[in-house]
CSV table of C-alpha atoms in Angstrom, one decimal:
chain,number,residue,atom,x,y,z
A,1,UNK,CA,-1.9,-21.7,-171.7
A,2,UNK,CA,-2.2,-18.0,-172.4
A,3,UNK,CA,0.8,-15.8,-172.1
A,4,UNK,CA,0.4,-13.2,-169.4
A,5,UNK,CA,2.0,-10.5,-171.6
A,6,UNK,CA,-0.6,-11.2,-174.3
A,7,UNK,CA,-3.3,-11.1,-171.7
A,8,UNK,CA,-2.2,-7.5,-170.8
A,9,UNK,CA,-2.0,-6.5,-174.4
A,10,UNK,CA,-5.5,-7.7,-175.5
A,11,UNK,CA,-6.2,-8.4,-179.0
A,12,UNK,CA,-3.7,-6.2,-180.8
A,13,UNK,CA,-3.3,-6.9,-184.6
A,14,UNK,CA,-0.7,-6.0,-187.2
A,15,UNK,CA,-3.6,-4.4,-189.1
A,16,UNK,CA,-4.3,-2.1,-186.2
A,17,UNK,CA,-0.5,-1.2,-185.9
A,18,UNK,CA,-0.5,-0.6,-189.6
A,19,UNK,CA,-3.3,2.0,-189.2
A,20,UNK,CA,-1.8,3.8,-186.2
A,21,UNK,CA,1.6,4.0,-187.9
A,22,UNK,CA,-0.3,5.6,-191.0
A,23,UNK,CA,-1.9,8.2,-188.8
A,24,UNK,CA,1.3,8.9,-187.1
A,25,UNK,CA,3.1,9.3,-190.7
A,26,UNK,CA,0.3,11.5,-192.3
A,27,UNK,CA,-0.9,13.5,-189.2
A,28,UNK,CA,-4.3,13.2,-190.5
A,29,UNK,CA,-7.0,10.6,-190.1
A,30,UNK,CA,-8.5,11.1,-193.6
A,31,UNK,CA,-5.1,10.9,-195.3
A,32,UNK,CA,-4.1,7.8,-193.3
A,33,UNK,CA,-7.3,6.1,-194.3
A,34,UNK,CA,-6.8,6.9,-197.9
A,35,UNK,CA,-3.3,5.6,-197.7
A,36,UNK,CA,-4.5,2.3,-196.1
A,37,UNK,CA,-7.4,2.2,-198.7
A,38,UNK,CA,-10.1,2.2,-196.1
A,39,UNK,CA,-12.8,4.6,-194.8
A,40,UNK,CA,-12.1,6.9,-191.9
A,41,UNK,CA,-14.8,5.5,-189.8
A,42,UNK,CA,-13.2,2.0,-190.2
A,43,UNK,CA,-9.7,3.4,-189.4
A,44,UNK,CA,-11.0,5.4,-186.3
A,45,UNK,CA,-12.9,2.3,-185.0
A,46,UNK,CA,-9.8,0.0,-185.4
A,47,UNK,CA,-7.6,2.7,-183.6
A,48,UNK,CA,-10.1,2.9,-180.7
A,49,UNK,CA,-9.7,-0.8,-180.2
A,50,UNK,CA,-6.1,-0.7,-180.4
A,51,UNK,CA,-6.0,2.1,-177.6
A,52,UNK,CA,-8.3,0.0,-175.5
A,53,UNK,CA,-6.2,-3.0,-176.0
A,54,UNK,CA,-3.2,-1.2,-175.0
A,55,UNK,CA,-4.7,0.7,-172.3
A,56,UNK,CA,-3.4,4.0,-173.4
A,57,UNK,CA,-4.2,7.0,-175.7
A,58,UNK,CA,-1.8,7.0,-178.6
A,59,UNK,CA,-2.8,10.4,-180.3
A,60,UNK,CA,-3.8,13.8,-179.1
A,61,UNK,CA,-6.8,14.4,-181.3
A,62,UNK,CA,-7.1,18.1,-180.4
A,63,UNK,CA,-4.3,19.1,-182.5
A,64,UNK,CA,-3.9,19.3,-186.2
A,65,UNK,CA,-1.9,17.7,-187.6
A,66,UNK,CA,-2.7,14.9,-185.2
A,67,UNK,CA,0.6,14.2,-183.1
A,68,UNK,CA,1.3,11.3,-180.8
A,69,UNK,CA,1.1,11.5,-177.0
A,70,UNK,CA,4.4,11.0,-175.1
A,71,UNK,CA,3.6,7.4,-174.4
A,72,UNK,CA,2.1,7.0,-177.8
A,73,UNK,CA,5.4,8.1,-179.4
A,74,UNK,CA,7.3,5.2,-177.6
A,75,UNK,CA,4.6,2.6,-178.6
A,76,UNK,CA,4.3,3.8,-182.3
A,77,UNK,CA,8.2,3.6,-182.6
A,78,UNK,CA,8.0,0.2,-181.4
A,79,UNK,CA,5.0,-0.6,-183.7
A,80,UNK,CA,7.1,0.4,-186.8
A,81,UNK,CA,9.8,-2.1,-185.6
A,82,UNK,CA,7.1,-4.7,-185.2
A,83,UNK,CA,5.7,-4.2,-188.7
A,84,UNK,CA,9.3,-4.1,-190.2
A,85,UNK,CA,10.1,-7.4,-188.6
A,86,UNK,CA,6.7,-8.9,-189.7
A,87,UNK,CA,7.4,-7.9,-193.3
A,88,UNK,CA,10.6,-9.7,-193.3
A,89,UNK,CA,9.0,-13.0,-193.1
A,90,UNK,CA,7.9,-13.3,-196.8
A,91,UNK,CA,11.1,-11.3,-197.7
A,92,UNK,CA,13.4,-13.7,-196.1
A,93,UNK,CA,11.5,-16.7,-197.5
A,94,UNK,CA,11.8,-15.3,-201.0
A,95,UNK,CA,15.4,-14.3,-200.6
A,96,UNK,CA,16.3,-17.7,-199.3
A,97,UNK,CA,14.7,-19.3,-202.2
A,98,UNK,CA,16.3,-17.1,-204.7
A,99,UNK,CA,12.9,-15.6,-205.8
A,100,UNK,CA,13.0,-11.9,-207.0
A,101,UNK,CA,9.3,-11.3,-206.6
A,102,UNK,CA,7.3,-8.4,-205.0
A,103,UNK,CA,7.0,-4.6,-205.5
A,104,UNK,CA,10.1,-2.4,-205.4
A,105,UNK,CA,9.3,1.5,-205.0
A,106,UNK,CA,12.2,3.5,-206.3
A,107,UNK,CA,12.7,7.4,-206.6
A,108,UNK,CA,15.0,8.8,-209.1
A,109,UNK,CA,16.1,12.4,-209.9
A,110,UNK,CA,14.5,13.9,-212.9
A,111,UNK,CA,18.0,14.6,-214.4
A,112,UNK,CA,19.0,11.0,-214.1
A,113,UNK,CA,15.7,9.0,-214.6
A,114,UNK,CA,15.0,9.5,-218.3
A,115,UNK,CA,18.8,8.8,-219.2
A,116,UNK,CA,19.4,5.9,-217.0
A,117,UNK,CA,16.4,3.9,-216.2
A,118,UNK,CA,15.3,3.0,-220.0
A,119,UNK,CA,18.7,1.4,-220.3
A,120,UNK,CA,17.8,-1.5,-217.9
A,121,UNK,CA,14.3,-1.6,-216.6
A,122,UNK,CA,12.8,-3.9,-219.5
A,123,UNK,CA,15.6,-6.4,-219.3
A,124,UNK,CA,15.3,-6.4,-215.5
A,125,UNK,CA,11.5,-7.0,-215.6
A,126,UNK,CA,11.9,-9.6,-218.4
A,127,UNK,CA,14.5,-11.5,-216.3
A,128,UNK,CA,12.4,-11.3,-213.2
A,129,UNK,CA,8.7,-11.8,-214.1
A,130,UNK,CA,7.7,-11.5,-210.4
A,131,UNK,CA,9.2,-8.1,-209.8
A,132,UNK,CA,6.9,-5.1,-209.9
A,133,UNK,CA,8.5,-1.7,-210.1
A,134,UNK,CA,7.2,1.7,-209.1
A,135,UNK,CA,9.3,4.5,-210.2
A,136,UNK,CA,8.9,8.2,-209.3
A,137,UNK,CA,10.9,11.2,-210.4
A,138,UNK,CA,11.6,13.3,-207.2
A,139,UNK,CA,14.3,15.8,-206.1
A,140,UNK,CA,16.8,14.7,-203.7
A,141,UNK,CA,14.9,16.1,-200.6
A,142,UNK,CA,11.9,14.3,-201.7
A,143,UNK,CA,13.5,11.0,-202.1
A,144,UNK,CA,15.1,11.2,-198.6
A,145,UNK,CA,11.8,12.3,-197.0
A,146,UNK,CA,9.9,9.5,-198.8
A,147,UNK,CA,12.5,6.9,-197.6
A,148,UNK,CA,12.0,8.1,-194.0
A,149,UNK,CA,8.4,7.9,-194.4
A,150,UNK,CA,8.7,4.3,-195.7
A,151,UNK,CA,6.8,5.1,-198.9
A,152,UNK,CA,9.9,4.3,-201.1
A,153,UNK,CA,12.2,1.4,-200.8
A,154,UNK,CA,15.2,2.9,-202.5
A,155,UNK,CA,16.3,6.0,-204.3
A,156,UNK,CA,19.0,7.2,-206.9
A,157,UNK,CA,20.6,10.5,-205.9
A,158,UNK,CA,23.6,12.4,-207.1
A,159,UNK,CA,25.5,12.9,-203.8
A,160,UNK,CA,27.4,11.0,-201.2
A,161,UNK,CA,26.7,13.3,-198.3
A,162,UNK,CA,25.7,11.5,-195.2
A,163,UNK,CA,21.8,10.8,-195.0
A,164,UNK,CA,21.0,10.2,-191.4
A,165,UNK,CA,18.9,6.9,-190.7
A,166,UNK,CA,19.7,5.6,-194.3
A,167,UNK,CA,22.1,3.3,-195.8
A,168,UNK,CA,24.0,4.6,-199.0
A,169,UNK,CA,25.8,2.6,-201.7
A,170,UNK,CA,28.2,4.2,-204.2
A,171,UNK,CA,27.2,3.2,-207.8
A,172,UNK,CA,29.3,5.2,-210.3
A,173,UNK,CA,30.8,8.5,-211.1
A,174,UNK,CA,29.1,10.4,-213.9
A,175,UNK,CA,31.4,13.0,-215.6
A,176,UNK,CA,30.1,16.4,-216.8
A,177,UNK,CA,30.7,17.8,-220.3
A,178,UNK,CA,30.1,21.1,-221.9
A,179,UNK,CA,27.4,21.5,-224.3
A,180,UNK,CA,28.4,24.5,-226.4
A,181,UNK,CA,26.8,26.5,-229.2
A,182,UNK,CA,29.0,26.1,-232.2
A,183,UNK,CA,29.6,30.0,-232.6
A,184,UNK,CA,30.7,30.2,-229.0
A,185,UNK,CA,34.4,30.8,-228.4
A,186,UNK,CA,34.7,27.7,-226.2
A,187,UNK,CA,33.3,25.6,-229.0
A,188,UNK,CA,36.9,25.3,-230.5
A,189,UNK,CA,38.5,24.2,-227.3
A,190,UNK,CA,39.7,20.6,-227.1
A,191,UNK,CA,38.8,20.6,-223.5
A,192,UNK,CA,37.3,22.9,-220.9
A,193,UNK,CA,38.6,24.0,-217.5
A,194,UNK,CA,36.8,25.4,-214.5
A,195,UNK,CA,38.5,28.9,-215.4
A,196,UNK,CA,36.5,28.9,-218.7
A,197,UNK,CA,33.1,28.9,-217.0
A,198,UNK,CA,31.1,32.0,-216.2
A,199,UNK,CA,27.5,32.0,-214.7
A,200,UNK,CA,26.5,34.8,-217.0
A,201,UNK,CA,27.1,32.3,-220.1
A,202,UNK,CA,25.7,29.1,-218.7
A,203,UNK,CA,22.0,27.9,-219.0
A,204,UNK,CA,21.0,26.6,-215.5
A,205,UNK,CA,18.4,24.3,-214.1
A,206,UNK,CA,15.8,25.7,-211.7
A,207,UNK,CA,16.7,25.8,-207.9
A,208,UNK,CA,14.9,22.7,-207.0
A,209,UNK,CA,17.6,20.5,-208.7
A,210,UNK,CA,20.7,19.6,-207.1
A,211,UNK,CA,22.5,19.7,-210.6
A,212,UNK,CA,22.0,23.4,-210.5
A,213,UNK,CA,24.1,23.7,-207.4
A,214,UNK,CA,26.7,21.4,-208.7
A,215,UNK,CA,26.8,23.5,-211.9
A,216,UNK,CA,27.3,26.9,-210.1
A,217,UNK,CA,30.0,25.4,-208.0
A,218,UNK,CA,31.9,24.6,-211.3
A,219,UNK,CA,31.6,28.2,-212.6
A,220,UNK,CA,33.7,31.3,-211.8
A,221,UNK,CA,31.0,33.9,-211.3
A,222,UNK,CA,32.4,37.1,-213.2
A,223,UNK,CA,29.3,39.0,-212.7
A,224,UNK,CA,29.2,39.1,-209.0
A,225,UNK,CA,28.1,42.4,-207.3
A,226,UNK,CA,30.1,44.0,-204.6
A,227,UNK,CA,27.4,42.9,-202.1
A,228,UNK,CA,27.9,39.3,-203.2
A,229,UNK,CA,24.6,39.0,-205.2
A,230,UNK,CA,25.0,37.2,-208.5
A,231,UNK,CA,23.7,39.0,-211.7
A,232,UNK,CA,23.3,37.9,-215.2
A,233,UNK,CA,24.5,39.6,-218.3
A,234,UNK,CA,22.1,37.7,-220.6
A,235,UNK,CA,19.0,39.6,-221.6
A,236,UNK,CA,16.9,36.4,-221.1
A,237,UNK,CA,17.2,34.5,-217.9
A,238,UNK,CA,15.5,31.1,-218.2
A,239,UNK,CA,15.9,28.5,-215.5
A,240,UNK,CA,14.7,25.2,-216.6
A,241,UNK,CA,13.6,22.1,-214.9
A,242,UNK,CA,14.4,19.9,-217.8
A,243,UNK,CA,18.0,19.2,-219.3
A,244,UNK,CA,16.4,18.6,-222.7
A,245,UNK,CA,15.1,22.3,-222.6
A,246,UNK,CA,18.6,23.4,-221.7
A,247,UNK,CA,20.0,21.6,-224.8
A,248,UNK,CA,17.4,23.5,-226.9
A,249,UNK,CA,18.1,26.9,-225.4
A,250,UNK,CA,21.8,26.4,-226.2
A,251,UNK,CA,21.0,25.3,-229.8
A,252,UNK,CA,18.6,28.2,-230.4
A,253,UNK,CA,19.9,31.1,-228.3
A,254,UNK,CA,23.7,30.5,-228.0
A,255,UNK,CA,25.7,30.0,-224.8
A,256,UNK,CA,26.3,26.7,-223.1
A,257,UNK,CA,25.3,24.3,-220.5
A,258,UNK,CA,26.8,21.6,-218.6
A,259,UNK,CA,25.4,18.0,-218.9
A,260,UNK,CA,25.9,14.8,-217.1
A,261,UNK,CA,27.5,12.1,-219.5
A,262,UNK,CA,24.3,10.0,-219.8
A,263,UNK,CA,22.3,12.9,-221.2
A,264,UNK,CA,24.3,12.7,-224.3
A,265,UNK,CA,22.8,9.3,-225.2
A,266,UNK,CA,19.2,10.7,-225.7
A,267,UNK,CA,18.1,10.6,-229.2
A,268,UNK,CA,19.4,13.8,-231.1
A,269,UNK,CA,17.0,16.3,-232.2
A,270,UNK,CA,16.6,18.4,-235.2
A,271,UNK,CA,18.9,21.3,-234.0
A,272,UNK,CA,21.7,19.1,-232.6
A,273,UNK,CA,24.2,20.4,-235.2
A,274,UNK,CA,24.0,23.8,-233.8
A,275,UNK,CA,26.0,22.7,-230.7
A,276,UNK,CA,29.0,20.7,-229.9
A,277,UNK,CA,30.2,18.5,-226.9
A,278,UNK,CA,33.3,19.7,-225.3
A,279,UNK,CA,34.8,17.5,-222.5
A,280,UNK,CA,36.7,18.7,-219.3
A,281,UNK,CA,40.3,18.5,-218.9
A,282,UNK,CA,41.6,16.6,-215.8
A,283,UNK,CA,40.5,16.7,-213.0
A,284,UNK,CA,37.1,16.0,-214.8
A,285,UNK,CA,34.2,17.2,-212.5
A,286,UNK,CA,31.7,14.3,-211.8
A,287,UNK,CA,28.6,13.7,-210.0
A,288,UNK,CA,28.4,10.7,-207.5
A,289,UNK,CA,25.4,8.6,-208.3
A,290,UNK,CA,24.3,6.8,-205.2
A,291,UNK,CA,21.7,4.4,-204.2
A,292,UNK,CA,20.0,5.2,-200.8
A,293,UNK,CA,17.8,2.9,-198.9
A,294,UNK,CA,16.2,2.4,-195.5
A,295,UNK,CA,18.2,0.6,-192.8
A,296,UNK,CA,15.7,-2.2,-192.4
A,297,UNK,CA,17.1,-5.2,-194.2
A,298,UNK,CA,13.8,-5.5,-196.4
A,299,UNK,CA,13.7,-6.4,-200.1
A,300,UNK,CA,17.5,-6.6,-200.2
A,301,UNK,CA,17.3,-9.3,-202.8
A,302,UNK,CA,15.1,-6.9,-205.0
A,303,UNK,CA,17.5,-4.0,-204.4
A,304,UNK,CA,20.4,-6.3,-205.4
A,305,UNK,CA,18.9,-7.5,-208.7
A,306,UNK,CA,18.0,-3.7,-209.5
A,307,UNK,CA,21.6,-2.5,-208.8
A,308,UNK,CA,23.0,-5.4,-210.9
A,309,UNK,CA,20.8,-4.6,-213.9
A,310,UNK,CA,21.7,-1.0,-213.7
A,311,UNK,CA,25.5,-1.4,-213.3
A,312,UNK,CA,25.5,-4.0,-216.3
A,313,UNK,CA,23.7,-1.4,-218.4
A,314,UNK,CA,26.2,1.4,-218.0
A,315,UNK,CA,28.5,2.3,-221.0
A,316,UNK,CA,32.0,0.9,-220.6
A,317,UNK,CA,33.4,4.5,-219.8
A,318,UNK,CA,31.1,4.7,-216.9
A,319,UNK,CA,31.0,1.2,-215.4
A,320,UNK,CA,33.1,0.9,-212.3
A,321,UNK,CA,35.8,-1.8,-212.1
A,322,UNK,CA,34.5,-4.9,-210.3
A,323,UNK,CA,36.0,-5.2,-206.8
A,324,UNK,CA,38.9,-7.7,-206.4
A,325,UNK,CA,37.6,-11.3,-206.5
A,326,UNK,CA,34.1,-10.1,-207.5
A,327,UNK,CA,32.4,-11.1,-210.7
A,328,UNK,CA,31.1,-8.4,-212.9
A,329,UNK,CA,27.3,-8.1,-213.2
A,330,UNK,CA,25.7,-10.0,-216.0
A,331,UNK,CA,23.1,-8.3,-218.0
A,332,UNK,CA,19.6,-9.8,-217.7
A,333,UNK,CA,18.3,-11.3,-220.8
A,334,UNK,CA,15.9,-9.1,-222.5
A,335,UNK,CA,12.5,-10.4,-224.3
A,336,UNK,CA,10.4,-8.5,-226.5
A,337,UNK,CA,7.5,-6.4,-224.9
A,338,UNK,CA,7.0,-3.6,-222.5
A,339,UNK,CA,8.4,-3.7,-219.0
A,340,UNK,CA,6.2,-4.1,-216.0
A,341,UNK,CA,7.0,-0.6,-214.6
A,342,UNK,CA,4.7,2.0,-213.2
A,343,UNK,CA,6.2,5.5,-213.8
A,344,UNK,CA,5.1,8.4,-211.7
A,345,UNK,CA,6.2,12.0,-212.0
A,346,UNK,CA,5.4,14.6,-209.4
A,347,UNK,CA,6.0,17.3,-211.8
A,348,UNK,CA,9.0,18.8,-209.9
């Protein structure tokens, strides 16, 4: 016997709901079709069938970007819930069977990814052959936006500020150190303090990077004009998007920069003898490395495997102590060969 509610809905399919949510996400039929790997006529035809089955118009097609109607917004929000719950079926099956299989899409900061991810991605994918990783370098705002758009599963950021609608997990604190030209007066110091730092002497990342703001907060701006506008005494002002560039600027042009601890583990370059590493005196400034993910309990076993491998790969001085009664993470066993990881860089 056919359920009366099903009769009222007509033949609504998960595929149709997927296409509708894609249009809602992108605000454009062509972009939604490309994201779903179908042609735009196919997407439009399926949406018309969905609207006929529901008996409502989901989108105001006269506007650009395309927006949902008032009733369409309610139905599209519910469609997202339905799709998330449907996606849980294979996820729950694999989790209950202990299978770490499937795709995990992770965003990571450009100031963190090159120093942290190579430490554990190959052991992780060797230990779990069914795991496929897609890694993208993105700024914090990009990671949070992509998580809310459901095009990322998890992200690695450097803040514990609340992220509405998302779940955060503190991973570890990464201390800052000074990277100082050997002829700079601070190079002879045993340790730095906040009072030693001045913005007119520090090479900075560009404004797109949260590490810049953290660096500025640590510096005493001794070249602030009366109107509060920061000036710079150095003849050359170069704001980089890359920590390695900042290292080379210190080595070739003098001054100093602040580096997160893991950036020291990169292979030394030809000019590294021109600079010295000077730690901070207590209280040591740190950045809080945090994993952030969507609230939906999807791919939790994949995220857990990712986090366990990450924590096990950390140097001893960064590894957080295990919680009372908890077992420390065991590093995955590595095998020769390249990791099954697709890395993507948006250039920011």
